[in-house]
mmCIF file of C-alpha atoms in Angstrom:
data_model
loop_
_atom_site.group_PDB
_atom_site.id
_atom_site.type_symbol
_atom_site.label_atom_id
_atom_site.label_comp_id
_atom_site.label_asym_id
_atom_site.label_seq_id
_atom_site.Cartn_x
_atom_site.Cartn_y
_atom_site.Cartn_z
ATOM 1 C CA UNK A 1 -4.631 12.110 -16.636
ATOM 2 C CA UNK A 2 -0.751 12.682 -17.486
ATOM 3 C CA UNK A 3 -0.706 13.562 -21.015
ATOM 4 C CA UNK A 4 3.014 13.397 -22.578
ATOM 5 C CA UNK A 5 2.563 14.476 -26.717
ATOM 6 C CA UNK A 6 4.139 17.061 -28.048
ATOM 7 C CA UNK A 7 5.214 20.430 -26.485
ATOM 8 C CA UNK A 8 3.651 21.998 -23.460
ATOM 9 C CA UNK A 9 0.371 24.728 -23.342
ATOM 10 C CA UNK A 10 2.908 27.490 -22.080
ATOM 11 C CA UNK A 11 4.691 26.969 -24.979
ATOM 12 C CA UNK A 12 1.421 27.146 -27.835
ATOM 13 C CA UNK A 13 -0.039 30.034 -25.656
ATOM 14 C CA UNK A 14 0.183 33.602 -27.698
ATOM 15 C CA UNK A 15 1.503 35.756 -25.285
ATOM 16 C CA UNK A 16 0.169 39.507 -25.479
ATOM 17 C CA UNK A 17 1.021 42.588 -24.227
ATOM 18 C CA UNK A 18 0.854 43.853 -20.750
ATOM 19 C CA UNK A 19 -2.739 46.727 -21.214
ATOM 20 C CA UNK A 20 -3.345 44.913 -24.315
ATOM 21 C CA UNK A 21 -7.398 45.083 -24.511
ATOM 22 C CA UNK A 22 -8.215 42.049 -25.275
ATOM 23 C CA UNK A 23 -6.225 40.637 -21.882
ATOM 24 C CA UNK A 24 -8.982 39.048 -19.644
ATOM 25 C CA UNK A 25 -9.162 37.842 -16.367
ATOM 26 C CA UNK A 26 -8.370 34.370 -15.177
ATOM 27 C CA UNK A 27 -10.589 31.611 -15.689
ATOM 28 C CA UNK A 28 -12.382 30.536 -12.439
ATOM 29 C CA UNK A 29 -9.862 27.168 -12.628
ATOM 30 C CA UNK A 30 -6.400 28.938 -12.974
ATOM 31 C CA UNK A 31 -7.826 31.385 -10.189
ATOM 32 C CA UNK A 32 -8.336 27.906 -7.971
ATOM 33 C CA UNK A 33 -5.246 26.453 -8.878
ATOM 34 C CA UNK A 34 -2.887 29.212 -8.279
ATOM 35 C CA UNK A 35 -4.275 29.446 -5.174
ATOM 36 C CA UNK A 36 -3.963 26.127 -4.176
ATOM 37 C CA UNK A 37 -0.563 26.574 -5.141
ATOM 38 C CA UNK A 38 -0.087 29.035 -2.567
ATOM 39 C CA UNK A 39 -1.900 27.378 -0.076
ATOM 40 C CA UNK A 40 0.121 24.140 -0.651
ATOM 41 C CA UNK A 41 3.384 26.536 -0.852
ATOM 42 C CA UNK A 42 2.921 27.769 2.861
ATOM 43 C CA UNK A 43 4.063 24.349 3.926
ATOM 44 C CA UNK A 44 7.497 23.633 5.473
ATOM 45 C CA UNK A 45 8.436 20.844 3.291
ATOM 46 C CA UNK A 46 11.741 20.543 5.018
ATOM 47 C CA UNK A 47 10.252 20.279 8.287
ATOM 48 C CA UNK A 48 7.024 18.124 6.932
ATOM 49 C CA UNK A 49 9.829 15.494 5.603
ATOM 50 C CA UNK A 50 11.652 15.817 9.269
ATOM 51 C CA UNK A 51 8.987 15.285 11.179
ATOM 52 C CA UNK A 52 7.916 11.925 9.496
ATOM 53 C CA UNK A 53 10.196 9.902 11.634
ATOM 54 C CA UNK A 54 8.708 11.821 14.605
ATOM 55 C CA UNK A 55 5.089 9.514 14.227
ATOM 56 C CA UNK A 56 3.916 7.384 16.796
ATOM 57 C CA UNK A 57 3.818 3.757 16.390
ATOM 58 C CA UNK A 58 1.282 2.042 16.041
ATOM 59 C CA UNK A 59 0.830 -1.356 18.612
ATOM 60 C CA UNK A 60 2.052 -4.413 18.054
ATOM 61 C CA UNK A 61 0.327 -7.786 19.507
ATOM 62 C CA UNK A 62 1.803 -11.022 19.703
ATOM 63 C CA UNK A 63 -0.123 -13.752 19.619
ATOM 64 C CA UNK A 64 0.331 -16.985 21.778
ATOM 65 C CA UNK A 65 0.035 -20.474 19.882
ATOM 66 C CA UNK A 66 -3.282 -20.854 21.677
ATOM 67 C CA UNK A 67 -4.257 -17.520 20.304
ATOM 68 C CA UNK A 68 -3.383 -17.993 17.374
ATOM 69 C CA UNK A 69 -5.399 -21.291 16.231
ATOM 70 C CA UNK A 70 -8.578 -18.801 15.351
ATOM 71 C CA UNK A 71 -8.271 -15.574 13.389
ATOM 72 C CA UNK A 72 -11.106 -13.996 13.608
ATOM 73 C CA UNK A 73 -11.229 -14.761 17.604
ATOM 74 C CA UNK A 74 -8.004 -13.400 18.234
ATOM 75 C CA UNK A 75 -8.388 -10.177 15.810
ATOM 76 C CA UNK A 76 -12.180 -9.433 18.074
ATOM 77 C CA UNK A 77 -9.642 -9.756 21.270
ATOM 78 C CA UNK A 78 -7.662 -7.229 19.919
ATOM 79 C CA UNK A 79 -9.998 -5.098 18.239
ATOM 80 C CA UNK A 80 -10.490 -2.414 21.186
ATOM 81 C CA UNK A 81 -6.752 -1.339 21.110
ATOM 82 C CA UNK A 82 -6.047 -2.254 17.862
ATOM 83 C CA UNK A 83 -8.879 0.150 16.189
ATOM 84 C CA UNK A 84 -7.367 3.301 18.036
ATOM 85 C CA UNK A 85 -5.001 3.262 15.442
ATOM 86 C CA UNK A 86 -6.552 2.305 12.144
ATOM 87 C CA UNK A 87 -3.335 -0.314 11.686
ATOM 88 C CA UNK A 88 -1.754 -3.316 13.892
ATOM 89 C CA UNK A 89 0.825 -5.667 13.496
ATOM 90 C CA UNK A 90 0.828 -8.942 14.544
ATOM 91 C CA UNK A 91 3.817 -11.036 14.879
ATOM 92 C CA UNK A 92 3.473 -14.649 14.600
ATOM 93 C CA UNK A 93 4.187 -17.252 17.316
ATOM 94 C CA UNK A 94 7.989 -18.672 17.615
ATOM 95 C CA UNK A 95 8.668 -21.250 15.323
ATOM 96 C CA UNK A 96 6.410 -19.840 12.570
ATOM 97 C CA UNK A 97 8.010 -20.474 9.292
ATOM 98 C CA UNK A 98 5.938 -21.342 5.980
ATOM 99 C CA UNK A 99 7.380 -21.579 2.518
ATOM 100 C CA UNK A 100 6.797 -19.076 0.016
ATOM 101 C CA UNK A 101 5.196 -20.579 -2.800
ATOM 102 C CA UNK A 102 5.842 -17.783 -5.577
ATOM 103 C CA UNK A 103 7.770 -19.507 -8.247
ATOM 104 C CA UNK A 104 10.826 -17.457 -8.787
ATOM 105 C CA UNK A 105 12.125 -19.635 -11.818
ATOM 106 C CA UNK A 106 8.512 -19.138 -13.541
ATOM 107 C CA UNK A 107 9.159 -17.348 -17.005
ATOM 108 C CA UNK A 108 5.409 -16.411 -16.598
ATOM 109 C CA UNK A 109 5.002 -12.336 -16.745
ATOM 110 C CA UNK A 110 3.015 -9.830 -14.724
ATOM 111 C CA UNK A 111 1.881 -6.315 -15.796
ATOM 112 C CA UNK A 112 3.330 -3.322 -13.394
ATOM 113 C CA UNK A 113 2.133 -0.301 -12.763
ATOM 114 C CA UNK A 114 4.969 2.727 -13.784
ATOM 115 C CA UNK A 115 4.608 5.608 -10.660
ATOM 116 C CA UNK A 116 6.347 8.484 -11.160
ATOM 117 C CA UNK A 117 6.739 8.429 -7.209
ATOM 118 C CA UNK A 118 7.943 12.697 -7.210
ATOM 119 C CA UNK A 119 4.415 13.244 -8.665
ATOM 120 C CA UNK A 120 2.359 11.000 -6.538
ATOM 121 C CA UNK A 121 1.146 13.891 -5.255
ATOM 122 C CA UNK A 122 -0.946 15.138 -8.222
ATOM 123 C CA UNK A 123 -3.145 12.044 -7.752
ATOM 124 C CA UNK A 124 -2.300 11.328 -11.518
ATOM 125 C CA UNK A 125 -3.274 7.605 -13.575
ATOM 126 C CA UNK A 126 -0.502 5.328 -13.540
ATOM 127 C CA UNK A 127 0.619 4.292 -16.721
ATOM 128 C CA UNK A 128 1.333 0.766 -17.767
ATOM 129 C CA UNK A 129 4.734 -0.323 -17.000
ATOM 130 C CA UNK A 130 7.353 -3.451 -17.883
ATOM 131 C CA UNK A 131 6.334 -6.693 -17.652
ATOM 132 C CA UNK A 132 8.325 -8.993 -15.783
ATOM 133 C CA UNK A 133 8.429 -12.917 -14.417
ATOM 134 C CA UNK A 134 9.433 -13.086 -10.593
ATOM 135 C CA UNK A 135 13.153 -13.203 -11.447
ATOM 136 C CA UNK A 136 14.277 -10.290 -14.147
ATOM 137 C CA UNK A 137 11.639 -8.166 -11.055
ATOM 138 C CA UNK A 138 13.350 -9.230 -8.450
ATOM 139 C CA UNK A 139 16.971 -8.406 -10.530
ATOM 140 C CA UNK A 140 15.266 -4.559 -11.074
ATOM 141 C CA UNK A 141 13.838 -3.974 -7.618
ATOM 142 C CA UNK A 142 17.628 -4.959 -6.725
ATOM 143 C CA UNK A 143 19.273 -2.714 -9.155
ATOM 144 C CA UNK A 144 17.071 0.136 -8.061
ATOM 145 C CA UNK A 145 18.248 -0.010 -4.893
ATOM 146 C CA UNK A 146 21.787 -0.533 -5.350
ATOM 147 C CA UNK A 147 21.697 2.444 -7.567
ATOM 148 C CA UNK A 148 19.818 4.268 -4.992
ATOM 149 C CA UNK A 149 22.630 2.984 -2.244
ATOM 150 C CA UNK A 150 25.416 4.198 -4.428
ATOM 151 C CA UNK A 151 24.253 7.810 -5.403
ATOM 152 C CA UNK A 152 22.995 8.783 -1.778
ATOM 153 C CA UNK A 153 24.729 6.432 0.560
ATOM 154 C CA UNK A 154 28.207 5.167 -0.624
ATOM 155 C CA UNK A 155 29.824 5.360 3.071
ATOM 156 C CA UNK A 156 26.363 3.139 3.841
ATOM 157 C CA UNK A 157 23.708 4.327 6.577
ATOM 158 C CA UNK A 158 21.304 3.591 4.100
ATOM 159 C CA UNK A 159 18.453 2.804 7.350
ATOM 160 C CA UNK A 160 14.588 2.758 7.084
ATOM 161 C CA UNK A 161 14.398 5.753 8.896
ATOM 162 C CA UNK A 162 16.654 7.165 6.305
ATOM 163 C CA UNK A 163 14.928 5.863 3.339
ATOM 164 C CA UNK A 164 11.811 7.286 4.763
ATOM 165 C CA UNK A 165 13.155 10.861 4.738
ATOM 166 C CA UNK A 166 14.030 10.151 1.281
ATOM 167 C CA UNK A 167 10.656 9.513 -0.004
ATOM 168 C CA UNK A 168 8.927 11.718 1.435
ATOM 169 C CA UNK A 169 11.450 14.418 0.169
ATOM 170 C CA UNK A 170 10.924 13.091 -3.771
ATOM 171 C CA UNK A 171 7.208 13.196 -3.314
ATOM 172 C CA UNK A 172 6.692 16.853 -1.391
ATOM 173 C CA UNK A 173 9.449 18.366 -3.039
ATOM 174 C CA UNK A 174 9.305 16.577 -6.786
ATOM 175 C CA UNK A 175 12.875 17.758 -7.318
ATOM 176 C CA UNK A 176 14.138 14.326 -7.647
ATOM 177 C CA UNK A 177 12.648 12.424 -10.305
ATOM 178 C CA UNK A 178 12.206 8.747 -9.083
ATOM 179 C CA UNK A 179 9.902 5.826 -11.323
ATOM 180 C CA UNK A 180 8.987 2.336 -9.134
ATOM 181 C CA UNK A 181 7.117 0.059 -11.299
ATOM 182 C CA UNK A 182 5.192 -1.832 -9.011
ATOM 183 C CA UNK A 183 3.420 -5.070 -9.386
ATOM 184 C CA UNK A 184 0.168 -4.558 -7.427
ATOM 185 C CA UNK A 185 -2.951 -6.785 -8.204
ATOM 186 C CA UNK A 186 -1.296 -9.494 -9.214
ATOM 187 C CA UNK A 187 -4.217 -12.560 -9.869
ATOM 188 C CA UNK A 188 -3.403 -15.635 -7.370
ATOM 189 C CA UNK A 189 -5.651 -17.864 -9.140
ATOM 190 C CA UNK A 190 -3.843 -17.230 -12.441
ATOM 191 C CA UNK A 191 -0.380 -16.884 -10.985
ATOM 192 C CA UNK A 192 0.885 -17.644 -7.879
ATOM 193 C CA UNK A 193 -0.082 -17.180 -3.988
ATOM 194 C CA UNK A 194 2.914 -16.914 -1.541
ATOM 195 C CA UNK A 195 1.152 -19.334 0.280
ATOM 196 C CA UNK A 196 0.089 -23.132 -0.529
ATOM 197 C CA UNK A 197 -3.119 -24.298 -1.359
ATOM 198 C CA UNK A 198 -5.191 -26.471 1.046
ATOM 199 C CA UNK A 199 -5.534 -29.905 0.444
ATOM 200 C CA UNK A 200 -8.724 -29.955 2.992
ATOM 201 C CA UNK A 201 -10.990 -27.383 0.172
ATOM 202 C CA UNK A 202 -9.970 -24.549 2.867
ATOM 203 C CA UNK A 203 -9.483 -21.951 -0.028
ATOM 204 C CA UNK A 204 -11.042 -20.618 -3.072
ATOM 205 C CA UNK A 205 -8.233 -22.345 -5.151
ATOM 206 C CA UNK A 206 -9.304 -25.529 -3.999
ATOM 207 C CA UNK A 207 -12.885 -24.972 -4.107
ATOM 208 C CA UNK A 208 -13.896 -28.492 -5.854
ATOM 209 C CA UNK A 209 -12.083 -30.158 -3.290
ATOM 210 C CA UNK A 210 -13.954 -31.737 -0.447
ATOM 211 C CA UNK A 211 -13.947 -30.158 3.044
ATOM 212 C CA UNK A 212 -12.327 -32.845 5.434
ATOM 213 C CA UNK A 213 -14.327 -31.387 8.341
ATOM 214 C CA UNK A 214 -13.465 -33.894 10.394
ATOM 215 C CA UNK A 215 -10.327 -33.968 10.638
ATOM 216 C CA UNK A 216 -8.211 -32.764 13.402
ATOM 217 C CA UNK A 217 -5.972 -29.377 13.024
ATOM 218 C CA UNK A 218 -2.482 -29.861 11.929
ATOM 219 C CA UNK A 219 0.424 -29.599 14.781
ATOM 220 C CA UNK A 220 1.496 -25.667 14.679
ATOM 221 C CA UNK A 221 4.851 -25.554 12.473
ATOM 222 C CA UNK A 222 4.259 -28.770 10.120
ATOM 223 C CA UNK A 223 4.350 -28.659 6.306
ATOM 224 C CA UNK A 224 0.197 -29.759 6.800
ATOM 225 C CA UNK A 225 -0.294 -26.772 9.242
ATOM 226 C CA UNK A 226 0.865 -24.081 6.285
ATOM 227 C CA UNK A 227 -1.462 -25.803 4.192
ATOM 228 C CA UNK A 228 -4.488 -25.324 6.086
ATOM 229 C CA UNK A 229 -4.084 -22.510 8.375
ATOM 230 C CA UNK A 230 -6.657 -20.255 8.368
ATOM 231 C CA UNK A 231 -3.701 -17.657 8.716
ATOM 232 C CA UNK A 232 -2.847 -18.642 5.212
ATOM 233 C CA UNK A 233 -4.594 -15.794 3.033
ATOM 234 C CA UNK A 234 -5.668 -18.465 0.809
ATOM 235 C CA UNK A 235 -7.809 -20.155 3.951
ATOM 236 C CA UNK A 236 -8.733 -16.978 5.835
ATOM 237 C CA UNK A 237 -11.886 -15.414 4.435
ATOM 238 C CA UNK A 238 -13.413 -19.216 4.843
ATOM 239 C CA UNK A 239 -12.139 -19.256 8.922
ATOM 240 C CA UNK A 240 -15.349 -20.745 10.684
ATOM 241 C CA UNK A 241 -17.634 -17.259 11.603
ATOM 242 C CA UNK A 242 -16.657 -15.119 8.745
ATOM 243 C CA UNK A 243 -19.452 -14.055 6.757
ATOM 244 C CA UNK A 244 -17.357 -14.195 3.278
ATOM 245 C CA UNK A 245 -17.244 -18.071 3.763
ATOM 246 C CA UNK A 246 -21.226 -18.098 2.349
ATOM 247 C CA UNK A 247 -19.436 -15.945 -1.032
ATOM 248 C CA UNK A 248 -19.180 -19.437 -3.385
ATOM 249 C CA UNK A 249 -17.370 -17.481 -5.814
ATOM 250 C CA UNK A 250 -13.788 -16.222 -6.072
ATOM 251 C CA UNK A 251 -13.419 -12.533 -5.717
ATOM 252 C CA UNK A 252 -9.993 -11.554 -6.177
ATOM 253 C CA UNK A 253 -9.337 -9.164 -2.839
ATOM 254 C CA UNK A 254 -12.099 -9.957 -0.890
ATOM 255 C CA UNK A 255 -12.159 -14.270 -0.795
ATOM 256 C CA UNK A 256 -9.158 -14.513 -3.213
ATOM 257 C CA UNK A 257 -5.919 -12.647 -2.373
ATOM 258 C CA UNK A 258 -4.063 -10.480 -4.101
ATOM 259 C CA UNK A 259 -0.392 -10.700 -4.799
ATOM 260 C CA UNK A 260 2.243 -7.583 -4.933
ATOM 261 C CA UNK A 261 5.650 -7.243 -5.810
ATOM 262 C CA UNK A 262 7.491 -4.250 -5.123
ATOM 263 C CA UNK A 263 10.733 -1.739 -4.983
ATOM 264 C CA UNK A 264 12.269 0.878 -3.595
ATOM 265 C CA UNK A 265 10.016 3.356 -3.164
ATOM 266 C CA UNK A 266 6.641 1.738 -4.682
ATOM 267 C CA UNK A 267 3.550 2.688 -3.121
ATOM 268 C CA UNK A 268 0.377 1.807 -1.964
ATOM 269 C CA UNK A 269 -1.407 5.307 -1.808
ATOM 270 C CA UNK A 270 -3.903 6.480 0.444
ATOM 271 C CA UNK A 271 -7.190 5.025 0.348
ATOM 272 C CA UNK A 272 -9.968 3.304 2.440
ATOM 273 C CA UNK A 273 -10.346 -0.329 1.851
ATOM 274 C CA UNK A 274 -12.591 -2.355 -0.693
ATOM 275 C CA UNK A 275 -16.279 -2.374 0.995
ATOM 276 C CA UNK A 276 -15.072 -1.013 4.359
ATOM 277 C CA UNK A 277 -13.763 -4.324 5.217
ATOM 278 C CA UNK A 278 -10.699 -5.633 7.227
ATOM 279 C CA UNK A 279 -7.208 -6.170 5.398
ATOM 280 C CA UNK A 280 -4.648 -8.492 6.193
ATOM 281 C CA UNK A 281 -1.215 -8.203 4.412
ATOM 282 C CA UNK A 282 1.293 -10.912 4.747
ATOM 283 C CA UNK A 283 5.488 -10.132 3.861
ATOM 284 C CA UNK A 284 7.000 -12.992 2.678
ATOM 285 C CA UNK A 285 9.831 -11.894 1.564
ATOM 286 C CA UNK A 286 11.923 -8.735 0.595
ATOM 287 C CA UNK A 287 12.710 -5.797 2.549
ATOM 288 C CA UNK A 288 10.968 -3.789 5.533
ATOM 289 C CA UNK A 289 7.543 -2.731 4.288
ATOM 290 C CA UNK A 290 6.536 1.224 5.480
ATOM 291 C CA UNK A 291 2.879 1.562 6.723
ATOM 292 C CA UNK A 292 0.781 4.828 7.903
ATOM 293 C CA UNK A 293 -2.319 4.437 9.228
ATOM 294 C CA UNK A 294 -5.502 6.382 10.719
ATOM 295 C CA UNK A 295 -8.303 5.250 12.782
ATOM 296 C CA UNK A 296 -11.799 4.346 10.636
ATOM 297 C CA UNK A 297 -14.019 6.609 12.786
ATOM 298 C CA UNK A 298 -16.583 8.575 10.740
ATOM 299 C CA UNK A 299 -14.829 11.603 12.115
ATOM 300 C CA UNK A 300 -11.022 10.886 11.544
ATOM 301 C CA UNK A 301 -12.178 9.217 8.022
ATOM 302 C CA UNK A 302 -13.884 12.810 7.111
ATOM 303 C CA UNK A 303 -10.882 15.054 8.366
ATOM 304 C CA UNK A 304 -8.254 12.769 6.403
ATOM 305 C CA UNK A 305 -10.658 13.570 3.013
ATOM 306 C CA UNK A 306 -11.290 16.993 3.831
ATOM 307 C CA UNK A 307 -7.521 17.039 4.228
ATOM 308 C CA UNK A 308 -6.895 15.345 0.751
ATOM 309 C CA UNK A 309 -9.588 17.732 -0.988
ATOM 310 C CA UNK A 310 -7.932 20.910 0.557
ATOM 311 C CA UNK A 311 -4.527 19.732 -0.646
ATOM 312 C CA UNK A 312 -5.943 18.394 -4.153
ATOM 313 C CA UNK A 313 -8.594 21.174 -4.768
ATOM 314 C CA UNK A 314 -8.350 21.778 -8.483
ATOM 315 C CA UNK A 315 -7.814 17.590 -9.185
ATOM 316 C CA UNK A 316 -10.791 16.580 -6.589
ATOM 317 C CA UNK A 317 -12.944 18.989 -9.078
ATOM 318 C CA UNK A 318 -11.693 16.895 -12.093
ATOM 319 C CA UNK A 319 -12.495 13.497 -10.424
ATOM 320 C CA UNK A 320 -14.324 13.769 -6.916
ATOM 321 C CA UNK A 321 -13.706 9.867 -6.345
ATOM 322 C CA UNK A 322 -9.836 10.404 -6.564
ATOM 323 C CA UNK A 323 -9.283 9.210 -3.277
ATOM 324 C CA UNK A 324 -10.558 5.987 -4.383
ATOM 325 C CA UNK A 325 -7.802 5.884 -7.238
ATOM 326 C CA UNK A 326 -5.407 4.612 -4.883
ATOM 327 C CA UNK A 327 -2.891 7.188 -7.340
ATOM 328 C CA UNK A 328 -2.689 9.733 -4.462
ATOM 329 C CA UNK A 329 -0.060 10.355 -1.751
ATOM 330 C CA UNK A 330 1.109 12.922 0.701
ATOM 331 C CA UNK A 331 2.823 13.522 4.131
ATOM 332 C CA UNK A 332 0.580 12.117 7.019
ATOM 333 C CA UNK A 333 2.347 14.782 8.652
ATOM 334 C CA UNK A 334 -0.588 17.208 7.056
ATOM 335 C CA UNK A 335 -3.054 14.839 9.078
ATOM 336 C CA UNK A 336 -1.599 15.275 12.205
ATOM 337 C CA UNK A 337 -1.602 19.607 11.646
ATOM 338 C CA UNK A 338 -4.841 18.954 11.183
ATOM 339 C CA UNK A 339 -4.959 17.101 14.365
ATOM 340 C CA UNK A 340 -6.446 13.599 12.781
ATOM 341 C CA UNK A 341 -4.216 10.991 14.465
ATOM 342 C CA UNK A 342 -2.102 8.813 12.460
ATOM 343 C CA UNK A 343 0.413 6.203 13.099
ATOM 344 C CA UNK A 344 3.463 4.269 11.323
ATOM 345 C CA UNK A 345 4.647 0.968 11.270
ATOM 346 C CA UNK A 346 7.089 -1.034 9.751
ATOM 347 C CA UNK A 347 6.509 -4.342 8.423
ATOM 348 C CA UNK A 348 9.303 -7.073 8.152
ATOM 349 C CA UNK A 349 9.811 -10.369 5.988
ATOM 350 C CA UNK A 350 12.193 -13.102 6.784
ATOM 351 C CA UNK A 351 12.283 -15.122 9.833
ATOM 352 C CA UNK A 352 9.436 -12.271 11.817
ATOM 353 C CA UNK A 353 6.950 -12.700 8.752
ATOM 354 C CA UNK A 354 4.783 -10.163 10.444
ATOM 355 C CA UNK A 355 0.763 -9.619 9.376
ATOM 356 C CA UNK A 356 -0.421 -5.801 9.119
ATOM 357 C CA UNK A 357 -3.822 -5.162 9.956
ATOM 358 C CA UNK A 358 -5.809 -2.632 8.462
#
């Protein structure tokens, strides 16, 4: 846990003299944190940050309409490849446009979370940031970059590939101090879901509504379709086959989604996902989404913790679940010198509208 009152240890510590007979060793924790320290230190970070943009994709499937009627029948057909990786994308048929239902002119306010993005490596709490309605967020996530654009990119260039350098060189190297706040979690039954609600009882949100079962599927690319899609997130866990359909209550991640809003630069650390189940994230709108990824085999799920409790040794003894903090990140280049494979992809909004897969 951060703690920010008054001055710092150093500064309270008596210092004694060198001999001095009282002068003892170091505890058993400074010993394993200086170390760590050094361990951590024999890393290139220049070359770590470098080599980022050196990943290998991960694959990208495209779905024909057919295909795409049934979820869960078209994620099975895939599932071979697809699980090689840890991560897919999946990129919507032509013609694929829905609405985004978020109400941008709703004076209705989220909590963020404030991540001091050059620490996320410390696997520290995040603290409770703004709040903010869709609009004044979407005015700061714009500012932030623009500010971002001026200081480091005034001739432009600014790229994704670029920007990707750039994070990773505030989070190994911490000397540029960078805060997102980041709306993560965000309830869809108490807010808003980017997509709209089925009029057929298809999602959680319209649970009390009767299920039309007999009527036929909407045309692919009408208002109706978006509605009751079982691509909408709202519809999804209830597609005909999936076991979540027998949960009759909402559970916000699992039969309910969740809704995020972020910025330059806000992330969604490493972590395994809730119950070891599938996760499907939808971009509605915004800018290109960055996404690493590693295969869910018991032994490439092992190496990427032994990885994280090499690299966090002296914080993994303070809180052995930190992995499961979500609070943690660092270069997946350290998974692949420790030969786990790992993959990127980038996720776009706008007219692609592209799923990601985990």
């Amino acid at each position: 846990m951060q703690t920010q009152n008054g001055g710092s240890p150093r500064a309270r510590r008596v210092r004694r003299k060198v001999g001095d007979k009282n002068d003892s060793a170091l505890t058993r924790d400074e010993q394993m944190m200086i170390q760590q320290a050094i361990e951590n230190s024999k890393l290139d970070t220049s070359t770590t940050t470098d080599q980022v943009g050196e990943i290998s994709a991960g694959p990208i499937f495209h779905p024909t309409v057919e295909e795409f009627a049934d979820p869960l029948a078209y994620i099975a057909k895939i599932r071979a490849e697809a699980e090689k990786y840890g991560i897919c994308k999946i990129v919507p048929p032509e013609g694929w446009n829905p609405p985004c239902m978020v109400d941008m002119n709703s004076t209705k306010r989220f909590e963020t979370k404030r991540q001091i993005v050059n620490r996320l490596q410390e696997g520290i709490t995040f603290e409770d940031g703004a709040r903010y309605d869709p609009h004044t967020y979407q005015v700061y996530a714009s500012e932030q970059t623009k500010k971002w654009q001026q200081e480091h990119y005034p001739e432009g260039g600014m790229t994704l590939g670029a920007l990707e350098k750039d994070y990773w060189g505030i989070v190994e190297t911490g000397r540029t101090n960078f805060t997102a706040e980041y709306g993560n979690d965000i309830d869809c039954t108490s807010y808003w879901s980017g997509f709209p609600t089925s009029k057929r009882g298809r999602s959680m949100n319209g649970q009390d509504l009767k299920l039309e079962r007999d009527k036929p599927e909407p045309k692919f690319g009408t208002p109706e379709y978006y509605e009751e899609s079982w691509w909408n997130l709202n519809n999804i866990s209830n597609t005909p086959g999936s076991v979540l359909r027998h949960i009759r209550v909402p559970i916000n991640g699992v039969n309910v989604p969740w809704l995020y809003m972020g910025t330059l630069f806000s992330t969604f650390c490493w972590h395994n996902e809730d119950n070891y189940l599938y996760s499907i994230n939808y971009h509605h709108k915004g800018a290109p989404k960055q996404w690493y990824g590693v295969p869910g085999t018991k032994k490439d799920a092992d190496g990427l913790e032994k990885v994280f409790k090499n690299f966090l040794m002296q914080r993994m003894r303070e809180a052995p679940d930190l992995l499961h903090h979500i609070t943690t990140m660092f270069s997946p280049i350290l998974l692949s010198k420790a030969n786990i494979p790992v993959c990127k992809l980038a996720q776009f909004p706008g007219g692609e509208r592209e799923w990601l897969t985990l």
